[in-house]
């Protein structure tokens, strides 16, 4: 009996060890249709990108991944619209940055122009705020994506509990090294998959 359980345990452990730590490419993701739908909002993305210093292709890729270009989507967690903004978190932060009181309404965030403008503003707040100091533009893009989906605090803590140390470690990496570090060390499996999906969406934009 003991021998049988030992064999079962060995097989289970062998099966676990053969699995990749984070198979971020599964399930597969085809960005073609989401990107086509997101492209209809490119004029707004271009305007918002010019206002906040963000690449319109990047904004379009975020829209494709987050909502598939549907401005009326509301997630189970309460994220709203094209760039899937939560009124009480990202929405509130943008409001505070602009000097406004309260939180944006769901109807406001379903408005494509408002949603894209606020989502782009939020990326700018991250880039010039908590993530300021990251030097490589591509690494910054990956850091923004990771922060957008799982929080900037979680990203920095993956490198160090001290922000300056975390930024210094990040600056010692190129984009591939940064991505591999996220795959191996970020507590959320969603983080590397999100980077991968956004990059695939950007590659699909003409």
Short mmCIF file of C-alpha atoms in Angstrom, two decimals, residues 8 12 20 53 59 62-63 68 113 120 140 156 161-162 178 190 201 205:
data_model
loop_
_atom_site.label_atom_id
_atom_site.label_comp_id
_atom_site.label_asym_id
_atom_site.label_seq_id
_atom_site.Cartn_x
_atom_site.Cartn_y
_atom_site.Cartn_z
CA UNK A 8 1.12 7.99 -7.15
CA UNK A 12 1.82 13.77 -9.44
CA UNK A 20 5.64 25.77 -17.14
CA UNK A 53 2.10 62.21 -24.75
CA UNK A 59 -3.95 53.35 -26.76
CA UNK A 62 -5.22 48.73 -24.86
CA UNK A 63 -8.75 49.29 -26.16
CA UNK A 68 -12.59 44.69 -27.95
CA UNK A 113 -14.15 60.39 -25.94
CA UNK A 120 -4.80 58.03 -21.49
CA UNK A 140 8.34 51.82 -19.62
CA UNK A 156 7.54 47.73 -8.04
CA UNK A 161 10.05 47.04 -1.39
CA UNK A 162 11.96 50.29 -1.91
CA UNK A 178 12.10 42.84 -17.89
CA UNK A 190 -2.23 37.93 -15.61
CA UNK A 201 -2.41 43.89 -30.63
CA UNK A 205 -2.14 47.63 -36.09
#
